[in-house]
Amino acid sequence: MKAIGIVGSPRKNGNVDTLVQAVLDGAKEAGYQTKKYYLNEMKYQGCQACGYCKSHESCRLEDDVTNLLKDIAEADAVVFGSPIYFHRFTGQFDLMMDRMYSLIDTGFKSRLPPGKKAVIVTSQGNPDLPMFERAANEFAEILKFLGFEVTEIVRMASGGAPNAVLERKDLLEKARSAGRAL
Ligand SMILES: Cc1cc2nc3c(=O)[nH]c(=O)nc-3n(C[C@H](O)[C@H](O)[C@H](O)COP(=O)(O)O)c2cc1C
């Protein structure tokens, strides 16, 4: 069994990274092999709207997201993590998300095999947690459309400092147990 984590924050070891890692640690305990991608360290383009993926099986672009998309297709579970930037996920994350369009076939059905599980992780600076929950909720709908079962959304507020999460033992445990339950 394979679980991959995707970190959409540019802050390595920041709140999202730490929470994604906690989910992966839990998944490891449950017997998964794990791997983590840092989008900020990868070179890739956004979707070019060329339509190639609707007349062929995959995206025409060949870059670092090509391998990630292959890994998503093979993985049993995926942890998607991003901070909230201006009410939505980061640009790094959104560019990757648009490339997931190539996981949809000509008939607008998912190309992914069924049975995949997903956990979403977000962190925001604002202490008002519900204020920015729309981004994760909308992304959960996209994942459901792609055939994922979204088993948990781990949301953190007051995450202005990159290590604020270390004080949040409750959230770290929630993330780890989400991983264990995959
Ligand atoms: C460009 C930018 C935009 C941001 N926009 C928001 C926002 O709209 N709402 C919010 O609560 N926090 C916002 N933040 C704060 C981050 O969401 C917060 O610091 C988050 O915990 C960072 O996660 P990380 O530690 O994983 O990088 C913004 C930060 C940056 C750099």
Coordinates of N, CA and C and ligand atoms in Angstrom, one line a residue:
M1 N 0.8 -1.2 0.0 CA 0.0 0.0 0.0 C 0.9 1.2 0.0
K2 N 0.4 2.2 -0.8 CA 1.3 3.4 -1.0 C 0.5 4.7 -0.6
A3 N 1.1 5.5 0.2 CA 0.4 6.8 0.5 C 1.4 7.9 0.1
I4 N 0.9 9.0 -0.6 CA 1.8 10.1 -0.9 C 1.3 11.4 -0.3
G5 N 2.2 12.3 0.1 CA 1.8 13.6 0.6 C 2.3 14.6 -0.3
I6 N 1.4 15.7 -0.5 CA 1.7 16.8 -1.4 C 1.7 18.1 -0.5
V7 N 2.8 18.8 -0.5 CA 2.9 20.0 0.4 C 2.9 21.2 -0.6
G8 N 1.8 22.0 -0.5 CA 1.6 23.2 -1.3 C 2.2 24.4 -0.7
S9 N 2.8 24.3 0.5 CA 3.4 25.5 1.2 C 4.8 25.7 0.8
P10 N 5.3 26.9 0.6 CA 6.7 27.1 0.4 C 7.5 27.0 1.6
R11 N 6.8 26.9 2.8 CA 7.6 26.8 4.1 C 7.8 25.3 4.5
K12 N 9.0 24.9 4.2 CA 9.4 23.5 4.6 C 9.4 23.5 6.1
N13 N 8.9 22.4 6.6 CA 8.8 22.3 8.1 C 7.8 23.3 8.7
G14 N 7.0 23.9 7.9 CA 5.9 24.8 8.4 C 4.7 24.0 8.8
N15 N 3.6 24.6 9.1 CA 2.5 24.0 9.7 C 1.9 22.9 8.8
V16 N 1.7 23.2 7.5 CA 1.1 22.2 6.6 C 2.0 21.0 6.4
D17 N 3.3 21.3 6.2 CA 4.3 20.3 6.0 C 4.3 19.3 7.3
T18 N 4.3 19.9 8.5 CA 4.3 19.1 9.7 C 3.0 18.3 9.8
L19 N 1.9 18.8 9.5 CA 0.6 18.1 9.6 C 0.5 17.0 8.5
V20 N 1.0 17.3 7.3 CA 1.0 16.3 6.2 C 1.9 15.1 6.7
Q21 N 3.1 15.5 7.3 CA 4.0 14.5 7.7 C 3.3 13.6 8.8
A22 N 2.5 14.3 9.7 CA 1.9 13.5 10.8 C 0.9 12.5 10.2
V23 N 0.2 12.9 9.1 CA -0.7 12.0 8.5 C 0.1 10.8 7.9
L24 N 1.2 11.1 7.2 CA 2.0 10.1 6.6 C 2.6 9.2 7.7
D25 N 3.0 9.7 8.8 CA 3.5 8.9 9.9 C 2.5 7.9 10.4
G26 N 1.2 8.4 10.5 CA 0.1 7.5 10.9 C -0.1 6.4 9.8
A27 N 0.0 6.8 8.6 CA -0.2 5.8 7.5 C 0.9 4.8 7.5
K28 N 2.1 5.2 7.8 CA 3.3 4.3 7.9 C 3.0 3.3 9.0
E29 N 2.5 3.8 10.1 CA 2.1 2.8 11.2 C 1.1 1.8 10.8
A30 N 0.2 2.3 9.8 CA -0.9 1.4 9.3 C -0.3 0.4 8.2
G31 N 1.0 0.6 7.9 CA 1.5 -0.4 6.9 C 1.8 0.2 5.5
Y32 N 1.5 1.5 5.4 CA 1.8 2.1 4.1 C 3.2 2.5 3.8
Q33 N 3.6 2.4 2.6 CA 4.9 3.0 2.2 C 4.6 4.5 1.9
T34 N 5.4 5.4 2.3 CA 5.1 6.8 2.1 C 6.1 7.6 1.3
K35 N 5.7 8.7 0.7 CA 6.5 9.6 0.0 C 5.9 11.0 0.0
K36 N 6.8 12.0 0.0 CA 6.3 13.4 0.1 C 6.8 14.2 -1.0
Y37 N 5.9 15.0 -1.6 CA 6.3 15.9 -2.7 C 6.2 17.4 -2.1
Y38 N 7.2 18.2 -2.4 CA 7.2 19.6 -2.1 C 7.0 20.4 -3.4
L39 N 5.8 20.8 -3.7 CA 5.5 21.5 -4.9 C 6.4 22.7 -5.2
N40 N 6.8 23.4 -4.1 CA 7.6 24.6 -4.3 C 9.0 24.3 -4.8
E41 N 9.4 23.0 -4.7 CA 10.8 22.7 -5.2 C 10.7 22.0 -6.5
M42 N 9.5 21.9 -7.1 CA 9.3 21.2 -8.4 C 9.2 22.3 -9.5
K43 N 9.6 21.8 -10.7 CA 9.4 22.7 -11.9 C 8.3 22.2 -12.7
Y44 N 7.2 23.0 -12.9 CA 6.1 22.5 -13.7 C 5.3 23.7 -14.2
Q45 N 4.5 23.4 -15.2 CA 3.6 24.4 -15.8 C 2.2 24.1 -15.4
G46 N 1.4 25.2 -15.5 CA -0.1 24.9 -15.3 C -0.7 24.3 -16.6
C47 N -1.9 23.9 -16.5 CA -2.6 23.3 -17.6 C -2.6 24.3 -18.8
Q48 N -2.4 23.8 -20.0 CA -2.3 24.6 -21.2 C -3.6 24.6 -21.9
A49 N -4.6 23.9 -21.4 CA -6.0 23.8 -22.1 C -5.8 23.4 -23.5
C50 N -4.9 22.5 -23.8 CA -4.7 22.1 -25.2 C -5.6 21.0 -25.6
G51 N -6.3 20.3 -24.6 CA -7.2 19.3 -24.9 C -6.6 17.9 -25.3
Y52 N -5.2 17.9 -25.2 CA -4.5 16.6 -25.6 C -5.0 15.5 -24.7
C53 N -5.2 15.8 -23.4 CA -5.6 14.7 -22.5 C -7.0 14.2 -22.7
K54 N -7.7 14.9 -23.6 CA -9.1 14.4 -23.9 C -9.0 13.5 -25.1
S55 N -8.0 13.6 -25.9 CA -7.9 12.7 -27.1 C -6.8 11.7 -26.9
H56 N -6.0 11.8 -25.8 CA -5.0 10.8 -25.4 C -5.2 10.5 -23.9
E57 N -4.4 9.5 -23.4 CA -4.6 9.0 -22.1 C -4.0 9.9 -21.0
S58 N -3.1 10.8 -21.4 CA -2.4 11.6 -20.3 C -2.1 13.0 -20.8
C59 N -1.5 13.8 -19.9 CA -1.2 15.1 -20.2 C 0.0 15.2 -21.2
R60 N 0.0 16.2 -22.1 CA 1.0 16.4 -23.1 C 2.3 16.9 -22.5
L61 N 2.2 17.6 -21.4 CA 3.4 18.2 -20.7 C 4.2 17.2 -20.0
E62 N 5.5 17.3 -20.1 CA 6.4 16.4 -19.4 C 7.3 17.3 -18.4
D63 N 7.0 17.2 -17.2 CA 7.7 18.0 -16.2 C 7.6 17.3 -14.8
D64 N 7.9 18.0 -13.7 CA 7.9 17.3 -12.4 C 6.5 16.9 -12.0
V65 N 5.4 17.6 -12.5 CA 4.1 17.1 -12.1 C 3.6 15.9 -12.9
T66 N 4.3 15.6 -14.0 CA 4.0 14.4 -14.7 C 4.2 13.2 -13.8
N67 N 5.3 13.1 -13.1 CA 5.6 12.0 -12.2 C 4.6 12.0 -11.0
L68 N 4.3 13.2 -10.6 CA 3.4 13.2 -9.4 C 2.0 12.7 -9.8
L69 N 1.6 13.0 -11.0 CA 0.2 12.5 -11.5 C 0.2 11.0 -11.6
K70 N 1.4 10.5 -12.1 CA 1.5 9.0 -12.2 C 1.4 8.4 -10.8
D71 N 2.1 9.0 -9.8 CA 2.1 8.5 -8.5 C 0.7 8.6 -7.8
I72 N 0.0 9.7 -8.1 CA -1.4 9.8 -7.6 C -2.2 8.7 -8.2
A73 N -2.0 8.3 -9.5 CA -2.8 7.3 -10.1 C -2.5 5.9 -9.5
E74 N -1.2 5.7 -9.0 CA -0.8 4.5 -8.4 C -1.1 4.4 -6.9
A75 N -1.2 5.5 -6.2 CA -1.3 5.5 -4.8 C -2.6 5.0 -4.3
D76 N -2.6 4.4 -3.1 CA -3.9 4.1 -2.5 C -4.5 5.2 -1.7
A77 N -3.6 6.1 -1.2 CA -4.1 7.3 -0.5 C -3.2 8.5 -0.8
V78 N -3.8 9.6 -0.8 CA -3.1 10.9 -1.1 C -3.4 11.9 0.0
V79 N -2.4 12.6 0.6 CA -2.6 13.7 1.5 C -2.3 15.0 0.8
F80 N -3.3 15.8 0.6 CA -3.2 17.0 -0.1 C -3.1 18.2 0.9
G81 N -2.0 18.9 0.9 CA -1.9 20.0 1.9 C -1.5 21.3 1.3
S82 N -2.2 22.4 1.8 CA -1.9 23.7 1.4 C -2.3 24.7 2.4
P83 N -1.5 25.8 2.6 CA -2.0 26.9 3.4 C -3.1 27.7 2.7
I84 N -3.8 28.5 3.4 CA -4.7 29.5 2.8 C -4.0 30.7 2.4
Y85 N -4.0 31.1 1.1 CA -3.5 32.3 0.6 C -4.6 33.1 0.0
F86 N -5.0 34.2 0.6 CA -6.1 35.0 0.0 C -7.3 34.2 -0.2
H87 N -7.8 33.5 0.8 CA -9.0 32.7 0.8 C -8.9 31.3 0.0
R88 N -7.8 31.1 -0.6 CA -7.8 29.8 -1.5 C -6.5 29.1 -1.2
F89 N -6.2 28.0 -1.9 CA -5.0 27.3 -1.8 C -3.9 28.1 -2.5
T90 N -2.6 27.8 -2.3 CA -1.5 28.5 -2.9 C -1.5 28.4 -4.4
G91 N -0.8 29.3 -5.0 CA -0.6 29.2 -6.5 C 0.1 27.9 -6.9
Q92 N 1.1 27.5 -6.1 CA 1.8 26.3 -6.3 C 0.8 25.1 -6.4
F93 N -0.1 25.1 -5.4 CA -1.1 24.0 -5.3 C -2.1 24.1 -6.5
D94 N -2.6 25.3 -6.8 CA -3.6 25.5 -7.8 C -3.1 25.0 -9.2
L95 N -1.8 25.4 -9.5 CA -1.2 24.9 -10.8 C -1.2 23.4 -10.9
M96 N -0.8 22.8 -9.8 CA -0.8 21.3 -9.8 C -2.3 20.8 -9.9
M97 N -3.2 21.4 -9.2 CA -4.6 21.0 -9.3 C -5.2 21.1 -10.7
D98 N -4.9 22.1 -11.4 CA -5.4 22.2 -12.8 C -4.8 21.1 -13.7
R99 N -3.6 20.7 -13.4 CA -3.1 19.5 -14.2 C -3.8 18.2 -13.9
M100 N -4.5 18.2 -12.8 CA -5.3 17.0 -12.5 C -6.5 16.8 -13.5
Y101 N -6.7 17.9 -14.3 CA -7.7 17.8 -15.4 C -7.4 16.6 -16.3
S102 N -6.1 16.3 -16.4 CA -5.7 15.2 -17.3 C -6.1 13.8 -16.7
L103 N -6.6 13.8 -15.4 CA -7.1 12.6 -14.8 C -8.5 12.3 -15.2
I104 N -9.1 13.2 -16.0 CA -10.5 13.1 -16.4 C -10.5 12.7 -17.9
D105 N -11.3 11.8 -18.3 CA -11.3 11.3 -19.7 C -12.3 12.1 -20.6
T106 N -12.4 11.7 -21.8 CA -13.2 12.5 -22.8 C -14.7 12.6 -22.4
G107 N -15.2 11.5 -21.7 CA -16.6 11.5 -21.3 C -16.7 12.2 -19.9
F108 N -15.7 12.9 -19.5 CA -15.7 13.6 -18.2 C -15.9 12.7 -17.0
K109 N -15.3 11.5 -17.1 CA -15.3 10.5 -16.0 C -13.8 10.4 -15.6
S110 N -13.7 10.1 -14.3 CA -12.3 9.9 -13.8 C -11.6 8.7 -14.4
R111 N -10.3 9.0 -14.7 CA -9.5 7.8 -15.2 C -8.9 7.1 -14.0
L112 N -9.0 7.6 -12.8 CA -8.4 6.9 -11.6 C -9.1 5.7 -11.3
P113 N -8.4 4.6 -10.9 CA -9.1 3.4 -10.4 C -9.9 3.8 -9.1
P114 N -11.0 3.2 -8.8 CA -11.8 3.5 -7.6 C -11.1 3.0 -6.4
G115 N -11.5 3.6 -5.2 CA -11.1 3.1 -3.9 C -10.0 3.9 -3.3
K116 N -9.6 5.0 -4.0 CA -8.5 5.8 -3.4 C -9.1 6.7 -2.2
K117 N -8.2 6.9 -1.2 CA -8.6 7.7 -0.1 C -7.8 9.0 -0.1
A118 N -8.4 10.0 0.4 CA -7.7 11.3 0.5 C -7.9 12.0 1.9
V119 N -6.8 12.7 2.3 CA -6.9 13.6 3.5 C -6.5 14.9 3.0
I120 N -7.2 16.0 3.4 CA -6.8 17.3 3.1 C -6.3 18.0 4.3
V121 N -5.2 18.8 4.2 CA -4.7 19.5 5.3 C -4.6 21.0 4.9
T122 N -5.1 21.9 5.8 CA -4.9 23.3 5.5 C -4.4 24.0 6.8
S123 N -3.8 25.2 6.6 CA -3.5 26.0 7.7 C -3.7 27.5 7.3
Q124 N -4.2 28.3 8.2 CA -4.5 29.7 7.9 C -4.0 30.5 9.1
G125 N -3.7 31.8 8.8 CA -3.2 32.7 9.8 C -4.3 33.2 10.8
N126 N -5.5 33.4 10.2 CA -6.6 33.9 11.0 C -7.1 32.9 12.0
P127 N -7.4 33.4 13.3 CA -7.9 32.5 14.3 C -9.3 32.0 14.1
D128 N -10.1 32.7 13.2 CA -11.4 32.3 13.0 C -11.5 31.1 11.9
L129 N -11.5 29.9 12.5 CA -11.4 28.7 11.6 C -12.4 28.6 10.5
P130 N -13.7 28.8 10.8 CA -14.7 28.6 9.7 C -14.5 29.6 8.6
M131 N -13.8 30.7 8.8 CA -13.8 31.8 7.8 C -13.2 31.4 6.5
F132 N -12.3 30.4 6.5 CA -11.6 30.1 5.3 C -11.8 28.6 4.9
E133 N -12.9 28.0 5.4 CA -13.1 26.6 5.2 C -13.5 26.3 3.8
R134 N -14.0 27.3 3.0 CA -14.5 27.1 1.7 C -13.5 26.4 0.8
A135 N -12.2 26.8 0.8 CA -11.2 26.3 -0.1 C -11.1 24.8 0.0
A136 N -11.0 24.3 1.3 CA -10.9 22.8 1.4 C -12.2 22.1 1.1
N137 N -13.3 22.7 1.4 CA -14.6 22.1 1.1 C -14.7 21.9 -0.5
E138 N -14.4 23.0 -1.2 CA -14.5 22.9 -2.6 C -13.5 21.9 -3.2
F139 N -12.3 21.9 -2.7 CA -11.3 20.9 -3.2 C -11.8 19.5 -2.9
A140 N -12.5 19.3 -1.7 CA -13.0 18.0 -1.4 C -14.0 17.5 -2.5
E141 N -14.8 18.5 -3.0 CA -15.8 18.2 -4.0 C -15.1 17.7 -5.3
I142 N -14.0 18.4 -5.6 CA -13.2 18.0 -6.8 C -12.6 16.6 -6.7
L143 N -12.1 16.3 -5.5 CA -11.6 15.0 -5.2 C -12.7 13.9 -5.3
K144 N -13.9 14.2 -4.8 CA -15.0 13.3 -4.9 C -15.3 13.0 -6.4
F145 N -15.3 14.1 -7.1 CA -15.6 14.0 -8.6 C -14.6 13.0 -9.2
L146 N -13.3 13.1 -8.8 CA -12.2 12.3 -9.3 C -12.3 10.8 -8.7
G147 N -13.2 10.6 -7.8 CA -13.4 9.2 -7.3 C -12.8 9.0 -6.0
F148 N -12.2 10.0 -5.3 CA -11.6 9.8 -4.0 C -12.6 9.8 -2.9
E149 N -12.4 9.0 -1.9 CA -13.1 9.1 -0.6 C -12.3 10.1 0.3
V150 N -12.9 11.2 0.6 CA -12.1 12.2 1.5 C -12.5 11.8 2.9
T151 N -11.5 11.2 3.6 CA -11.7 10.6 4.9 C -11.6 11.6 6.0
E152 N -10.8 12.7 5.8 CA -10.6 13.7 6.9 C -10.1 15.0 6.3
I153 N -10.6 16.1 6.9 CA -10.0 17.4 6.5 C -9.4 17.9 7.8
V154 N -8.1 18.2 7.9 CA -7.4 18.7 9.1 C -7.2 20.2 8.8
R155 N -7.8 21.0 9.6 CA -7.7 22.5 9.4 C -7.1 23.1 10.6
M156 N -6.1 24.0 10.4 CA -5.5 24.7 11.5 C -5.7 26.2 11.3
A157 N -6.0 26.9 12.4 CA -6.1 28.3 12.5 C -4.9 28.9 13.3
S158 N -4.7 30.2 13.2 CA -3.6 30.9 14.0 C -2.3 30.3 13.6
G159 N -2.1 30.0 12.3 CA -0.8 29.4 11.9 C 0.2 30.4 11.3
G160 N 0.2 31.6 11.8 CA 1.1 32.6 11.3 C 2.6 32.2 11.4
A161 N 2.9 31.7 12.6 CA 4.3 31.3 12.8 C 4.4 29.9 12.2
P162 N 5.6 29.6 11.5 CA 5.7 28.3 10.9 C 5.6 27.1 11.8
N163 N 6.0 27.3 13.1 CA 6.0 26.2 14.0 C 4.9 26.3 15.0
A164 N 3.9 27.1 14.7 CA 2.7 27.2 15.6 C 2.1 25.8 15.9
V165 N 2.1 25.0 14.9 CA 1.5 23.6 15.0 C 2.1 22.8 16.1
L166 N 3.3 23.1 16.5 CA 4.0 22.2 17.5 C 3.2 22.4 18.8
E167 N 2.5 23.5 19.0 CA 1.7 23.7 20.2 C 0.4 23.0 20.1
R168 N 0.0 22.5 18.9 CA -1.3 21.9 18.7 C -1.3 20.4 18.7
K169 N -1.0 19.9 19.9 CA -0.9 18.4 20.0 C -2.2 17.7 19.6
D170 N -3.4 18.4 19.8 CA -4.7 17.9 19.4 C -4.7 17.7 17.9
L171 N -4.2 18.7 17.1 CA -4.3 18.6 15.7 C -3.2 17.6 15.1
L172 N -2.1 17.6 15.8 CA -1.1 16.6 15.4 C -1.6 15.2 15.6
E173 N -2.3 15.0 16.7 CA -2.9 13.6 16.9 C -4.0 13.3 15.9
K174 N -4.8 14.4 15.6 CA -5.9 14.2 14.7 C -5.3 13.8 13.3
A175 N -4.2 14.4 12.9 CA -3.6 14.1 11.6 C -3.0 12.7 11.6
R176 N -2.3 12.4 12.7 CA -1.7 11.0 12.8 C -2.8 10.0 12.8
S177 N -3.9 10.2 13.5 CA -4.9 9.2 13.5 C -5.7 9.1 12.2
A178 N -5.7 10.2 11.4 CA -6.3 10.2 10.1 C -5.5 9.3 9.2
G179 N -4.1 9.4 9.4 CA -3.2 8.5 8.6 C -3.4 7.0 9.0
R180 N -3.5 6.8 10.3 CA -3.6 5.4 10.8 C -4.9 4.8 10.3
A181 N -5.9 5.6 10.1 CA -7.3 5.1 9.6 C -7.4 4.9 8.1
L182 N -6.3 5.3 7.4 CA -6.4 5.2 5.9 C -6.5 3.7 5.5
Ligands
LIG1 C1 0.5 35.4 0.4 C2 -0.2 35.0 1.6 C3 -1.6 35.1 1.7 C4 -2.3 34.7 2.9 N1 -3.6 34.8 3.0 C5 -4.3 34.4 4.1 C6 -5.7 34.4 4.2 O1 -6.4 34.8 3.3 N2 -6.3 34.0 5.4 C7 -5.5 33.6 6.4 O2 -6.1 33.3 7.5 N3 -4.2 33.5 6.4 C8 -3.5 33.9 5.2 N4 -2.2 33.7 5.1 C9 -1.4 33.1 6.3 C10 -1.1 31.6 6.0 O3 -2.3 31.0 5.6 C11 -0.7 31.0 7.3 O4 0.5 31.6 7.7 C12 -0.5 29.5 7.2 O5 -0.5 28.9 8.5 C13 0.8 29.1 6.5 O6 1.0 27.7 6.5 P1 2.5 27.1 6.5 O7 3.1 27.3 7.8 O8 2.3 25.7 6.2 O9 3.2 27.8 5.4 C14 -1.5 34.2 4.0 C15 -0.1 34.1 3.9 C16 0.5 34.5 2.7 C17 2.0 34.4 2.6

